[in-house]
Amino acid sequence: MQIISTVAELRQRLRGVAGIAFVPTMGNLHQGHLDLVRIARQHGQCVVVSIFVNPLQFGANEDFSKYPRTLQADCDKLEGLADVFFAPTERELYPQPQQVTVEPPLANELCGAFRPGHFRGVATVVLKLFNIVQPQVAVFGKKDYQQLYVVRQVAAQLNLPVEIIGGETVRAPDGLALSSRNQYLSAAERTEAGFLYQMLVSTRQAMLDGVTDYAKLERQAAEALTARGWQVDYVAVRAQATLMQPESGARDLVILAAARLGQTRLIDNLEVCI
Ligand code: PAF
């Protein structure tokens, strides 16, 4: 596997290469990322993985400086799975003091309401990376459901010739979705963290059992989390296709949640087809 850190070198390496499948990441790779890389392999001859902790998608009081950076371990994990590993510096991706940005739809909804500017940062870096790598296929995890929606919108609305594929969430045995941020949890918080998924499962069950008062389900789920010491940003039932409030009778839904345990903000979601 080749490790490349500049745009010029990457362009040189990929010139004339057909069938590029791309997995953008912020590194600190876990099984969830490696599954995305395996999906990419099924869709392309040349698998490119990027690792870049994107400052543009972190708010002023967020964890940009403490976000785990484990480049060597990441390289080792990708050996034999990816063909090209792109790890640019901040200066390489953002050489100008004033960055052109992309404002995607729903940027201020759901997680966007609690992380102002986050999806602008995501959309901007993903568009830059797509322009640099020029993949035919790109794979993103469904765990970041709103991010996947935003990336699909960017690709579709800006007419990018890339197919976006969503990879299923990989979970620990207690249901906790794998995330680089799980390592911030204390031992006690880690024990509690599986409850987020349990709450999603019981909310889904209520929906499958015919409960249609979604506002009440959202409220009950948030109260259950709060009672156990979580600080809830939101629990929301939305339409899968639009991430908007579902029309009555809508069948393809998703329950999305974001809540904090101590200092750690966790997100998760569960699709429900009624
Ligand atoms: O999901 C992530 O790791 C990041 O948000 C992404 C898509 C690599 C953009 O920085």
Coordinates of C-alpha atoms and ligand atoms in Angstrom, one line a residue, residues 23-27 33 50-54 57-58 67 118 121-123 125-126 129 140-141 144 147 151, ligand 1:
V23 CA -13.4 5.7 1.9
P24 CA -12.8 9.1 3.6
T25 CA -12.0 8.8 7.3
M26 CA -10.6 10.8 10.2
G27 CA -8.4 7.9 11.2
H33 CA -14.0 1.6 9.1
S50 CA -8.0 9.1 3.3
I51 CA -7.2 10.1 6.8
F52 CA -7.6 13.7 7.7
V53 CA -8.9 15.2 11.0
N54 CA -10.8 18.0 9.4
Q57 CA -16.1 20.3 11.0
F58 CA -15.2 20.9 14.7
Y67 CA -9.3 13.6 18.6
H118 CA -20.3 21.0 11.4
G121 CA -17.2 21.5 7.3
V122 CA -18.1 17.9 6.3
A123 CA -19.6 18.9 3.0
V125 CA -13.9 18.6 2.9
V126 CA -15.8 15.7 1.3
L129 CA -11.6 15.0 -1.4
F140 CA -19.7 6.2 4.2
G141 CA -21.0 4.6 7.4
D144 CA -23.4 9.0 10.8
Q147 CA -23.7 12.9 7.3
V151 CA -23.0 13.7 1.3
Ligands
PAF1 O1 -17.1 10.5 9.2 C1 -15.9 11.0 9.2 O2 -14.9 10.4 9.6 C2 -15.7 12.4 8.7 O3 -16.8 13.2 9.0 C3 -15.4 12.5 7.2 C4 -16.5 12.0 6.3 C5 -14.1 11.7 6.9 C6 -15.2 14.0 6.8 O4 -14.2 14.6 7.5

